[in-house]
Amino acid sequence: MNRKIAVRAAVGASAMALAIFSTAYVAEATAEAPAKAKDAAPLAKMSHAAAAKKLSDAGIGITSSGGCSDRNNSSCTSLDQVNSATIDGAVTLKGASKCDLTVTGGTETGHASGTYSHWNGYKLDFHMTSCLTSYVKNTFTSIGGNKWQSGSGNVYFDEGNHWDVTFHNCGGCLSGGKG
């Protein structure tokens, strides 16, 4: 009987030590995380100007059939209310692919609705180039229906005349991922 109590106490103490160690480790990792990690939160919304500057600084262009950035006009290309992780994902894609990228669609009205939609800040459309097409099709996993998925979970949809990309995250931007 005393042996059972001793074993239970040892197991309990081990579990307690593991819990304390895990909590301390998480606290330390959080305290040491770079400031950029906080900026990459998927739901941190950006203004059009801030997102456009970040893309421009990374060498990513933006084009609009209407020559405008009004979120409520479907012929504009707006980045207003885009998720910061979406913009970081585009920058990661540019760096990993080494391709010229041009955003042709953002958060403006006129796209399909849904949780992971353009309007909600998760998607960007990119001009179709042979470089980007080759990179996506040779780097990511085909999941059928003209869609490819990156290792980080982002989904690339070949819509024939452009790439529609759903950024569930920044594509490994904090750990050197591939988009």
GROMACS .gro file of N, CA and C in nm:
model
  537
    1MET      N    1   0.082  -0.119   0.000
    1MET     CA    2   0.000   0.000   0.000
    1MET      C    3   0.087   0.126   0.000
    2ASN      N    4   0.191   0.130   0.081
    2ASN     CA    5   0.280   0.246   0.084
    2ASN      C    6   0.350   0.265  -0.049
    3ARG      N    7   0.378   0.154  -0.117
    3ARG     CA    8   0.443   0.162  -0.248
    3ARG      C    9   0.352   0.233  -0.348
    4LYS      N   10   0.221   0.200  -0.346
    4LYS     CA   11   0.125   0.266  -0.437
    4LYS      C   12   0.121   0.417  -0.412
    5ILE      N   13   0.120   0.455  -0.286
    5ILE     CA   14   0.116   0.598  -0.253
    5ILE      C   15   0.245   0.665  -0.301
    6ALA      N   16   0.358   0.599  -0.281
    6ALA     CA   17   0.486   0.656  -0.323
    6ALA      C   18   0.491   0.673  -0.475
    7VAL      N   19   0.439   0.573  -0.548
    7VAL     CA   20   0.438   0.581  -0.695
    7VAL      C   21   0.346   0.694  -0.739
    8ARG      N   22   0.229   0.704  -0.679
    8ARG     CA   23   0.135   0.811  -0.715
    8ARG      C   24   0.196   0.948  -0.686
    9ALA      N   25   0.263   0.960  -0.575
    9ALA     CA   26   0.326   1.087  -0.539
    9ALA      C   27   0.436   1.122  -0.639
   10ALA      N   28   0.514   1.022  -0.680
   10ALA     CA   29   0.622   1.046  -0.776
   10ALA      C   30   0.565   1.087  -0.911
   11VAL      N   31   0.459   1.019  -0.954
   11VAL     CA   32   0.395   1.053  -1.082
   11VAL      C   33   0.338   1.195  -1.073
   12GLY      N   34   0.271   1.224  -0.962
   12GLY     CA   35   0.214   1.357  -0.943
   12GLY      C   36   0.322   1.465  -0.944
   13ALA      N   37   0.431   1.440  -0.877
   13ALA     CA   38   0.541   1.537  -0.872
   13ALA      C   39   0.602   1.555  -1.011
   14SER      N   40   0.616   1.446  -1.085
   14SER     CA   41   0.670   1.456  -1.221
   14SER      C   42   0.578   1.538  -1.311
   15ALA      N   43   0.449   1.514  -1.300
   15ALA     CA   44   0.352   1.589  -1.380
   15ALA      C   45   0.357   1.737  -1.344
   16MET      N   46   0.367   1.764  -1.214
   16MET     CA   47   0.373   1.902  -1.167
   16MET      C   48   0.500   1.970  -1.220
   17ALA      N   49   0.612   1.901  -1.213
   17ALA     CA   50   0.739   1.957  -1.262
   17ALA      C   51   0.731   1.984  -1.412
   18LEU      N   52   0.671   1.892  -1.487
   18LEU     CA   53   0.655   1.909  -1.630
   18LEU      C   54   0.567   2.030  -1.660
   19ALA      N   55   0.458   2.046  -1.586
   19ALA     CA   56   0.369   2.159  -1.606
   19ALA      C   57   0.441   2.290  -1.576
   20ILE      N   58   0.517   2.295  -1.469
   20ILE     CA   59   0.590   2.416  -1.433
   20ILE      C   60   0.695   2.446  -1.538
   21PHE      N   61   0.770   2.345  -1.580
   21PHE     CA   62   0.873   2.363  -1.682
   21PHE      C   63   0.810   2.412  -1.813
   22SER      N   64   0.699   2.350  -1.853
   22SER     CA   65   0.633   2.388  -1.978
   22SER      C   66   0.585   2.532  -1.973
   23THR      N   67   0.527   2.571  -1.860
   23THR     CA   68   0.480   2.708  -1.845
   23THR      C   69   0.596   2.806  -1.852
   24ALA      N   70   0.704   2.774  -1.785
   24ALA     CA   71   0.822   2.862  -1.787
   24ALA      C   72   0.880   2.869  -1.927
   25TYR      N   73   0.883   2.757  -1.998
   25TYR     CA   74   0.938   2.755  -2.133
   25TYR      C   75   0.853   2.841  -2.226
   26VAL      N   76   0.720   2.828  -2.218
   26VAL     CA   77   0.632   2.907  -2.303
   26VAL      C   78   0.648   3.055  -2.271
   27ALA      N   79   0.655   3.089  -2.142
   27ALA     CA   80   0.673   3.229  -2.103
   27ALA      C   81   0.805   3.284  -2.157
   28GLU      N   82   0.912   3.203  -2.147
   28GLU     CA   83   1.042   3.247  -2.198
   28GLU      C   84   1.038   3.264  -2.348
   29ALA      N   85   0.979   3.167  -2.419
   29ALA     CA   86   0.972   3.174  -2.566
   29ALA      C   87   0.891   3.296  -2.609
   30THR      N   88   0.783   3.325  -2.536
   30THR     CA   89   0.701   3.440  -2.570
   30THR      C   90   0.777   3.569  -2.545
   31ALA      N   91   0.848   3.575  -2.434
   31ALA     CA   92   0.924   3.696  -2.400
   31ALA      C   93   1.035   3.721  -2.501
   32GLU      N   94   1.095   3.615  -2.554
   32GLU     CA   95   1.207   3.630  -2.647
   32GLU      C   96   1.163   3.639  -2.792
   33ALA      N   97   1.032   3.620  -2.819
   33ALA     CA   98   0.985   3.623  -2.957
   33ALA      C   99   1.011   3.760  -3.017
   34PRO      N  100   1.054   3.765  -3.142
   34PRO     CA  101   1.079   3.894  -3.204
   34PRO      C  102   0.950   3.974  -3.219
   35ALA      N  103   0.962   4.104  -3.222
   35ALA     CA  104   0.845   4.190  -3.236
   35ALA      C  105   0.767   4.157  -3.362
   36LYS      N  106   0.836   4.110  -3.465
   36LYS     CA  107   0.771   4.078  -3.591
   36LYS      C  108   0.667   3.968  -3.574
   37ALA      N  109   0.687   3.876  -3.479
   37ALA     CA  110   0.590   3.768  -3.458
   37ALA      C  111   0.455   3.826  -3.420
   38LYS      N  112   0.454   3.929  -3.338
   38LYS     CA  113   0.330   3.991  -3.298
   38LYS      C  114   0.262   4.055  -3.419
   39ASP      N  115   0.340   4.114  -3.509
   39ASP     CA  116   0.285   4.179  -3.626
   39ASP      C  117   0.226   4.081  -3.726
   40ALA      N  118   0.261   3.954  -3.715
   40ALA     CA  119   0.216   3.855  -3.813
   40ALA      C  120   0.087   3.786  -3.773
   41ALA      N  121   0.019   3.835  -3.670
   41ALA     CA  122  -0.108   3.774  -3.629
   41ALA      C  123  -0.204   3.777  -3.747
   42PRO      N  124  -0.266   3.663  -3.779
   42PRO     CA  125  -0.350   3.655  -3.898
   42PRO      C  126  -0.461   3.759  -3.904
   43LEU      N  127  -0.515   3.800  -3.790
   43LEU     CA  128  -0.628   3.890  -3.792
   43LEU      C  129  -0.590   4.035  -3.764
   44ALA      N  130  -0.461   4.067  -3.758
   44ALA     CA  131  -0.419   4.206  -3.743
   44ALA      C  132  -0.444   4.274  -3.877
   45LYS      N  133  -0.536   4.369  -3.880
   45LYS     CA  134  -0.576   4.434  -4.005
   45LYS      C  135  -0.483   4.550  -4.038
   46MET      N  136  -0.464   4.572  -4.167
   46MET     CA  137  -0.377   4.679  -4.215
   46MET      C  138  -0.458   4.777  -4.299
   47SER      N  139  -0.411   4.900  -4.304
   47SER     CA  140  -0.469   4.997  -4.396
   47SER      C  141  -0.414   4.969  -4.536
   48HIS      N  142  -0.482   5.025  -4.635
   48HIS     CA  143  -0.433   5.008  -4.772
   48HIS      C  144  -0.291   5.067  -4.785
   49ALA      N  145  -0.271   5.185  -4.730
   49ALA     CA  146  -0.141   5.252  -4.743
   49ALA      C  147  -0.029   5.171  -4.679
   50ALA      N  148  -0.053   5.119  -4.558
   50ALA     CA  149   0.052   5.042  -4.489
   50ALA      C  150   0.083   4.912  -4.564
   51ALA      N  151  -0.022   4.844  -4.612
   51ALA     CA  152  -0.001   4.718  -4.685
   51ALA      C  153   0.068   4.743  -4.818
   52ALA      N  154   0.027   4.848  -4.888
   52ALA     CA  155   0.087   4.881  -5.018
   52ALA      C  156   0.235   4.917  -5.001
   53LYS      N  157   0.268   4.988  -4.895
   53LYS     CA  158   0.408   5.024  -4.870
   53LYS      C  159   0.491   4.899  -4.842
   54LYS      N  160   0.437   4.809  -4.760
   54LYS     CA  161   0.511   4.687  -4.728
   54LYS      C  162   0.535   4.603  -4.854
   55LEU      N  163   0.433   4.594  -4.940
   55LEU     CA  164   0.451   4.519  -5.066
   55LEU      C  165   0.552   4.590  -5.156
   56SER      N  166   0.539   4.719  -5.168
   56SER     CA  167   0.631   4.796  -5.253
   56SER      C  168   0.775   4.782  -5.203
   57ASP      N  169   0.794   4.790  -5.072
   57ASP     CA  170   0.928   4.775  -5.014
   57ASP      C  171   0.988   4.639  -5.046
   58ALA      N  172   0.902   4.539  -5.067
   58ALA     CA  173   0.948   4.403  -5.100
   58ALA      C  174   0.959   4.382  -5.251
   59GLY      N  175   0.926   4.485  -5.329
   59GLY     CA  176   0.935   4.473  -5.474
   59GLY      C  177   0.813   4.408  -5.537
   60ILE      N  178   0.700   4.412  -5.469
   60ILE     CA  179   0.575   4.355  -5.520
   60ILE      C  180   0.487   4.468  -5.569
   61GLY      N  181   0.442   4.457  -5.694
   61GLY     CA  182   0.357   4.561  -5.752
   61GLY      C  183   0.210   4.539  -5.723
   62ILE      N  184   0.133   4.643  -5.747
   62ILE     CA  185  -0.013   4.638  -5.734
   62ILE      C  186  -0.071   4.704  -5.858
   63THR      N  187  -0.171   4.640  -5.917
   63THR     CA  188  -0.237   4.701  -6.032
   63THR      C  189  -0.388   4.693  -6.012
   64SER      N  190  -0.458   4.789  -6.072
   64SER     CA  191  -0.603   4.796  -6.060
   64SER      C  192  -0.662   4.830  -6.195
   65SER      N  193  -0.761   4.753  -6.238
   65SER     CA  194  -0.824   4.781  -6.367
   65SER      C  195  -0.890   4.918  -6.367
   66GLY      N  196  -0.935   4.964  -6.250
   66GLY     CA  197  -0.998   5.095  -6.241
   66GLY      C  198  -0.904   5.205  -6.197
   67GLY      N  199  -0.778   5.170  -6.171
   67GLY     CA  200  -0.681   5.270  -6.127
   67GLY      C  201  -0.715   5.331  -5.992
   68CYS      N  202  -0.770   5.248  -5.901
   68CYS     CA  203  -0.816   5.300  -5.773
   68CYS      C  204  -0.796   5.196  -5.662
   69SER      N  205  -0.823   5.237  -5.538
   69SER     CA  206  -0.806   5.146  -5.425
   69SER      C  207  -0.927   5.146  -5.331
   70ASP      N  208  -1.043   5.185  -5.382
   70ASP     CA  209  -1.166   5.189  -5.303
   70ASP      C  210  -1.217   5.047  -5.277
   71ARG      N  211  -1.224   5.009  -5.152
   71ARG     CA  212  -1.268   4.875  -5.111
   71ARG      C  213  -1.410   4.843  -5.159
   72ASN      N  214  -1.491   4.944  -5.176
   72ASN     CA  215  -1.632   4.923  -5.213
   72ASN      C  216  -1.657   4.932  -5.363
   73ASN      N  217  -1.550   4.933  -5.443
   73ASN     CA  218  -1.561   4.940  -5.589
   73ASN      C  219  -1.490   4.818  -5.646
   74SER      N  220  -1.565   4.732  -5.714
   74SER     CA  221  -1.510   4.605  -5.763
   74SER      C  222  -1.405   4.622  -5.873
   75SER      N  223  -1.395   4.740  -5.936
   75SER     CA  224  -1.290   4.757  -6.037
   75SER      C  225  -1.162   4.817  -5.979
   76CYS      N  226  -1.161   4.834  -5.846
   76CYS     CA  227  -1.040   4.881  -5.777
   76CYS      C  228  -0.964   4.761  -5.721
   77THR      N  229  -0.840   4.783  -5.681
   77THR     CA  230  -0.765   4.683  -5.605
   77THR      C  231  -0.733   4.747  -5.471
   78SER      N  232  -0.803   4.697  -5.369
   78SER     CA  233  -0.788   4.752  -5.235
   78SER      C  234  -0.715   4.653  -5.145
   79LEU      N  235  -0.637   4.708  -5.054
   79LEU     CA  236  -0.573   4.627  -4.950
   79LEU      C  237  -0.623   4.668  -4.812
   80ASP      N  238  -0.724   4.755  -4.809
   80ASP     CA  239  -0.780   4.801  -4.682
   80ASP      C  240  -0.840   4.683  -4.606
   81GLN      N  241  -0.802   4.666  -4.482
   81GLN     CA  242  -0.849   4.559  -4.393
   81GLN      C  243  -0.790   4.421  -4.428
   82VAL      N  244  -0.681   4.419  -4.502
   82VAL     CA  245  -0.612   4.292  -4.530
   82VAL      C  246  -0.542   4.246  -4.403
   83ASN      N  247  -0.532   4.116  -4.383
   83ASN     CA  248  -0.460   4.061  -4.268
   83ASN      C  249  -0.310   4.084  -4.286
   84SER      N  250  -0.243   4.119  -4.179
   84SER     CA  251  -0.098   4.140  -4.188
   84SER      C  252  -0.028   4.010  -4.229
   85ALA      N  253  -0.079   3.896  -4.187
   85ALA     CA  254  -0.019   3.768  -4.226
   85ALA      C  255  -0.032   3.744  -4.377
   86THR      N  256  -0.137   3.798  -4.439
   86THR     CA  257  -0.154   3.786  -4.584
   86THR      C  258  -0.045   3.865  -4.656
   87ILE      N  259  -0.020   3.985  -4.610
   87ILE     CA  260   0.085   4.067  -4.670
   87ILE      C  261   0.222   4.003  -4.644
   88ASP      N  262   0.244   3.956  -4.522
   88ASP     CA  263   0.370   3.887  -4.490
   88ASP      C  264   0.385   3.761  -4.576
   89GLY      N  265   0.274   3.693  -4.602
   89GLY     CA  266   0.277   3.574  -4.687
   89GLY      C  267   0.318   3.608  -4.830
   90ALA      N  268   0.269   3.720  -4.881
   90ALA     CA  269   0.307   3.764  -5.016
   90ALA      C  270   0.457   3.796  -5.020
   91VAL      N  271   0.506   3.860  -4.916
   91VAL     CA  272   0.650   3.892  -4.909
   91VAL      C  273   0.732   3.763  -4.901
   92THR      N  274   0.685   3.667  -4.823
   92THR     CA  275   0.753   3.537  -4.814
   92THR      C  276   0.754   3.468  -4.951
   93LEU      N  277   0.641   3.471  -5.020
   93LEU     CA  278   0.631   3.411  -5.153
   93LEU      C  279   0.729   3.476  -5.249
   94LYS      N  280   0.738   3.606  -5.246
   94LYS     CA  281   0.832   3.679  -5.333
   94LYS      C  282   0.975   3.635  -5.307
   95GLY      N  283   1.011   3.629  -5.180
   95GLY     CA  284   1.148   3.591  -5.145
   95GLY      C  285   1.180   3.447  -5.180
   96ALA      N  286   1.086   3.358  -5.157
   96ALA     CA  287   1.110   3.215  -5.183
   96ALA      C  288   1.110   3.184  -5.332
   97SER      N  289   1.018   3.245  -5.406
   97SER     CA  290   1.003   3.212  -5.548
   97SER      C  291   1.100   3.287  -5.637
   98LYS      N  292   1.146   3.404  -5.592
   98LYS     CA  293   1.232   3.493  -5.672
   98LYS      C  294   1.160   3.541  -5.799
   99CYS      N  295   1.026   3.535  -5.799
   99CYS     CA  296   0.947   3.577  -5.915
   99CYS      C  297   0.902   3.721  -5.899
  100ASP      N  298   0.878   3.788  -6.012
  100ASP     CA  299   0.811   3.917  -6.009
  100ASP      C  300   0.666   3.891  -5.972
  101LEU      N  301   0.616   3.964  -5.873
  101LEU     CA  302   0.477   3.947  -5.831
  101LEU      C  303   0.402   4.079  -5.846
  102THR      N  304   0.277   4.068  -5.894
  102THR     CA  305   0.189   4.183  -5.902
  102THR      C  306   0.054   4.143  -5.848
  103VAL      N  307   0.008   4.216  -5.747
  103VAL     CA  308  -0.125   4.192  -5.689
  103VAL      C  309  -0.228   4.255  -5.782
  104THR      N  310  -0.328   4.175  -5.820
  104THR     CA  311  -0.436   4.223  -5.908
  104THR      C  312  -0.571   4.224  -5.838
  105GLY      N  313  -0.576   4.167  -5.719
  105GLY     CA  314  -0.700   4.165  -5.643
  105GLY      C  315  -0.670   4.156  -5.496
  106GLY      N  316  -0.748   4.229  -5.418
  106GLY     CA  317  -0.728   4.230  -5.273
  106GLY      C  318  -0.859   4.217  -5.199
  107THR      N  319  -0.887   4.314  -5.115
  107THR     CA  320  -1.004   4.307  -5.026
  107THR      C  321  -1.127   4.378  -5.082
  108GLU      N  322  -1.122   4.421  -5.205
  108GLU     CA  323  -1.235   4.492  -5.264
  108GLU      C  324  -1.355   4.401  -5.284
  109THR      N  325  -1.472   4.462  -5.290
  109THR     CA  326  -1.596   4.389  -5.314
  109THR      C  327  -1.593   4.323  -5.452
  110GLY      N  328  -1.676   4.222  -5.469
  110GLY     CA  329  -1.687   4.157  -5.600
  110GLY      C  330  -1.630   4.017  -5.606
  111HIS      N  331  -1.561   3.975  -5.501
  111HIS     CA  332  -1.508   3.839  -5.494
  111HIS      C  333  -1.608   3.749  -5.421
  112ALA      N  334  -1.586   3.618  -5.428
  112ALA     CA  335  -1.672   3.524  -5.357
  112ALA      C  336  -1.663   3.549  -5.206
  113SER      N  337  -1.775   3.522  -5.138
  113SER     CA  338  -1.778   3.543  -4.993
  113SER      C  339  -1.729   3.417  -4.921
  114GLY      N  340  -1.721   3.425  -4.791
  114GLY     CA  341  -1.678   3.312  -4.710
  114GLY      C  342  -1.582   3.357  -4.602
  115THR      N  343  -1.556   3.268  -4.509
  115THR     CA  344  -1.468   3.300  -4.397
  115THR      C  345  -1.330   3.340  -4.447
  116TYR      N  346  -1.270   3.258  -4.533
  116TYR     CA  347  -1.134   3.283  -4.582
  116TYR      C  348  -1.142   3.351  -4.719
  117SER      N  349  -1.202   3.468  -4.720
  117SER     CA  350  -1.230   3.539  -4.844
  117SER      C  351  -1.139   3.660  -4.864
  118HIS      N  352  -1.149   3.717  -4.983
  118HIS     CA  353  -1.080   3.842  -5.012
  118HIS      C  354  -1.128   3.949  -4.914
  119TRP      N  355  -1.260   3.965  -4.901
  119TRP     CA  356  -1.318   4.069  -4.818
  119TRP      C  357  -1.268   4.061  -4.673
  120ASN      N  358  -1.252   3.938  -4.623
  120ASN     CA  359  -1.208   3.919  -4.485
  120ASN      C  360  -1.056   3.926  -4.469
  121GLY      N  361  -0.984   3.953  -4.577
  121GLY     CA  362  -0.841   3.980  -4.568
  121GLY      C  363  -0.749   3.862  -4.585
  122TYR      N  364  -0.801   3.745  -4.622
  122TYR     CA  365  -0.719   3.624  -4.633
  122TYR      C  366  -0.663   3.599  -4.773
  123LYS      N  367  -0.718   3.664  -4.874
  123LYS     CA  368  -0.680   3.630  -5.012
  123LYS      C  369  -0.623   3.748  -5.089
  124LEU      N  370  -0.531   3.713  -5.178
  124LEU     CA  371  -0.480   3.807  -5.278
  124LEU      C  372  -0.480   3.735  -5.412
  125ASP      N  373  -0.505   3.810  -5.518
  125ASP     CA  374  -0.489   3.759  -5.654
  125ASP      C  375  -0.357   3.813  -5.706
  126PHE      N  376  -0.285   3.726  -5.780
  126PHE     CA  377  -0.158   3.765  -5.840
  126PHE      C  378  -0.165   3.745  -5.990
  127HIS      N  379  -0.100   3.836  -6.063
  127HIS     CA  380  -0.086   3.824  -6.208
  127HIS      C  381  -0.022   3.689  -6.239
  128MET      N  382  -0.075   3.620  -6.338
  128MET     CA  383  -0.025   3.489  -6.379
  128MET      C  384   0.105   3.508  -6.458
  129THR      N  385   0.212   3.449  -6.408
  129THR     CA  386   0.340   3.451  -6.480
  129THR      C  387   0.392   3.308  -6.488
  130SER      N  388   0.477   3.282  -6.585
  130SER     CA  389   0.534   3.148  -6.596
  130SER      C  390   0.622   3.116  -6.477
  131CYS      N  391   0.691   3.217  -6.424
  131CYS     CA  392   0.777   3.197  -6.307
  131CYS      C  393   0.694   3.152  -6.187
  132LEU      N  394   0.587   3.225  -6.157
  132LEU     CA  395   0.504   3.191  -6.042
  132LEU      C  396   0.435   3.056  -6.061
  133THR      N  397   0.385   3.032  -6.181
  133THR     CA  398   0.320   2.904  -6.209
  133THR      C  399   0.417   2.789  -6.189
  134SER      N  400   0.536   2.801  -6.242
  134SER     CA  401   0.636   2.697  -6.228
  134SER      C  402   0.672   2.676  -6.080
  135TYR      N  403   0.692   2.786  -6.007
  135TYR     CA  404   0.727   2.775  -5.865
  135TYR      C  405   0.618   2.701  -5.787
  136VAL      N  406   0.493   2.744  -5.804
  136VAL     CA  407   0.383   2.682  -5.729
  136VAL      C  408   0.369   2.534  -5.764
  137LYS      N  409   0.367   2.504  -5.892
  137LYS     CA  410   0.341   2.365  -5.934
  137LYS      C  411   0.458   2.272  -5.905
  138ASN      N  412   0.578   2.325  -5.894
  138ASN     CA  413   0.695   2.240  -5.867
  138ASN      C  414   0.736   2.239  -5.720
  139THR      N  415   0.676   2.324  -5.639
  139THR     CA  416   0.715   2.333  -5.499
  139THR      C  417   0.608   2.280  -5.404
  140PHE      N  418   0.482   2.304  -5.438
  140PHE     CA  419   0.373   2.270  -5.349
  140PHE      C  420   0.303   2.142  -5.392
  141THR      N  421   0.212   2.095  -5.308
  141THR     CA  422   0.141   1.968  -5.331
  141THR      C  423   0.008   1.994  -5.399
  142SER      N  424  -0.014   1.925  -5.511
  142SER     CA  425  -0.143   1.935  -5.580
  142SER      C  426  -0.250   1.871  -5.491
  143ILE      N  427  -0.360   1.946  -5.472
  143ILE     CA  428  -0.470   1.893  -5.392
  143ILE      C  429  -0.596   1.880  -5.477
  144GLY      N  430  -0.579   1.884  -5.608
  144GLY     CA  431  -0.690   1.867  -5.702
  144GLY      C  432  -0.762   1.997  -5.732
  145GLY      N  433  -0.837   1.996  -5.841
  145GLY     CA  434  -0.915   2.113  -5.878
  145GLY      C  435  -0.833   2.237  -5.907
  146ASN      N  436  -0.717   2.221  -5.969
  146ASN     CA  437  -0.626   2.333  -6.000
  146ASN      C  438  -0.578   2.406  -5.875
  147LYS      N  439  -0.567   2.332  -5.764
  147LYS     CA  440  -0.521   2.390  -5.638
  147LYS      C  441  -0.395   2.320  -5.589
  148TRP      N  442  -0.306   2.399  -5.529
  148TRP     CA  443  -0.183   2.348  -5.468
  148TRP      C  444  -0.177   2.403  -5.327
  149GLN      N  445  -0.121   2.322  -5.237
  149GLN     CA  446  -0.110   2.365  -5.098
  149GLN      C  447   0.035   2.365  -5.053
  150SER      N  448   0.075   2.475  -4.991
  150SER     CA  449   0.211   2.485  -4.939
  150SER      C  450   0.222   2.406  -4.810
  151GLY      N  451   0.344   2.383  -4.765
  151GLY     CA  452   0.366   2.312  -4.640
  151GLY      C  453   0.307   2.384  -4.520
  152SER      N  454   0.293   2.516  -4.530
  152SER     CA  455   0.236   2.593  -4.420
  152SER      C  456   0.083   2.596  -4.424
  153GLY      N  457   0.025   2.543  -4.531
  153GLY     CA  458  -0.122   2.535  -4.540
  153GLY      C  459  -0.187   2.638  -4.630
  154ASN      N  460  -0.110   2.729  -4.687
  154ASN     CA  461  -0.168   2.827  -4.778
  154ASN      C  462  -0.207   2.758  -4.909
  155VAL      N  463  -0.314   2.806  -4.970
  155VAL     CA  464  -0.369   2.739  -5.089
  155VAL      C  465  -0.360   2.831  -5.210
  156TYR      N  466  -0.304   2.777  -5.317
  156TYR     CA  467  -0.283   2.847  -5.444
  156TYR      C  468  -0.378   2.788  -5.548
  157PHE      N  469  -0.467   2.872  -5.602
  157PHE     CA  470  -0.568   2.827  -5.697
  157PHE      C  471  -0.542   2.892  -5.832
  158ASP      N  472  -0.514   2.808  -5.932
  158ASP     CA  473  -0.492   2.854  -6.069
  158ASP      C  474  -0.628   2.879  -6.132
  159GLU      N  475  -0.666   3.006  -6.143
  159GLU     CA  476  -0.796   3.040  -6.199
  159GLU      C  477  -0.787   3.071  -6.349
  160GLY      N  478  -0.679   3.030  -6.412
  160GLY     CA  479  -0.664   3.045  -6.556
  160GLY      C  480  -0.593   3.173  -6.596
  161ASN      N  481  -0.641   3.287  -6.546
  161ASN     CA  482  -0.578   3.414  -6.582
  161ASN      C  483  -0.511   3.483  -6.463
  162HIS      N  484  -0.518   3.421  -6.345
  162HIS     CA  485  -0.449   3.474  -6.228
  162HIS      C  486  -0.441   3.364  -6.121
  163TRP      N  487  -0.353   3.387  -6.024
  163TRP     CA  488  -0.342   3.299  -5.908
  163TRP      C  489  -0.421   3.360  -5.793
  164ASP      N  490  -0.515   3.285  -5.739
  164ASP     CA  491  -0.592   3.324  -5.622
  164ASP      C  492  -0.529   3.252  -5.504
  165VAL      N  493  -0.473   3.326  -5.409
  165VAL     CA  494  -0.400   3.265  -5.299
  165VAL      C  495  -0.469   3.294  -5.167
  166THR      N  496  -0.496   3.188  -5.092
  166THR     CA  497  -0.553   3.200  -4.958
  166THR      C  498  -0.439   3.186  -4.859
  167PHE      N  499  -0.413   3.293  -4.786
  167PHE     CA  500  -0.306   3.294  -4.686
  167PHE      C  501  -0.368   3.267  -4.548
  168HIS      N  502  -0.356   3.144  -4.503
  168HIS     CA  503  -0.401   3.110  -4.368
  168HIS      C  504  -0.299   3.158  -4.266
  169ASN      N  505  -0.179   3.186  -4.313
  169ASN     CA  506  -0.070   3.235  -4.228
  169ASN      C  507   0.033   3.303  -4.318
  170CYS      N  508   0.143   3.342  -4.261
  170CYS     CA  509   0.243   3.418  -4.337
  170CYS      C  510   0.337   3.329  -4.420
  171GLY      N  511   0.308   3.201  -4.428
  171GLY     CA  512   0.387   3.114  -4.513
  171GLY      C  513   0.522   3.079  -4.457
  172GLY      N  514   0.536   3.082  -4.327
  172GLY     CA  515   0.664   3.049  -4.266
  172GLY      C  516   0.757   3.168  -4.256
  173CYS      N  517   0.701   3.289  -4.263
  173CYS     CA  518   0.784   3.410  -4.265
  173CYS      C  519   0.876   3.422  -4.144
  174LEU      N  520   0.836   3.364  -4.031
  174LEU     CA  521   0.917   3.376  -3.911
  174LEU      C  522   1.016   3.262  -3.898
  175SER      N  523   0.998   3.158  -3.981
  175SER     CA  524   1.087   3.043  -3.970
  175SER      C  525   1.149   3.005  -4.104
  176GLY      N  526   1.148   3.097  -4.200
  176GLY     CA  527   1.216   3.072  -4.327
  176GLY      C  528   1.141   2.978  -4.420
  177GLY      N  529   1.007   2.980  -4.415
  177GLY     CA  530   0.927   2.889  -4.497
  177GLY      C  531   0.927   2.925  -4.644
  178LYS      N  532   0.852   2.848  -4.721
  178LYS     CA  533   0.851   2.864  -4.866
  178LYS      C  534   0.719   2.915  -4.920
  179GLY      N  535   0.640   2.983  -4.843
  179GLY     CA  536   0.518   3.043  -4.895
  179GLY      C  537   0.395   2.972  -4.855
   0.00000   0.00000   0.00000
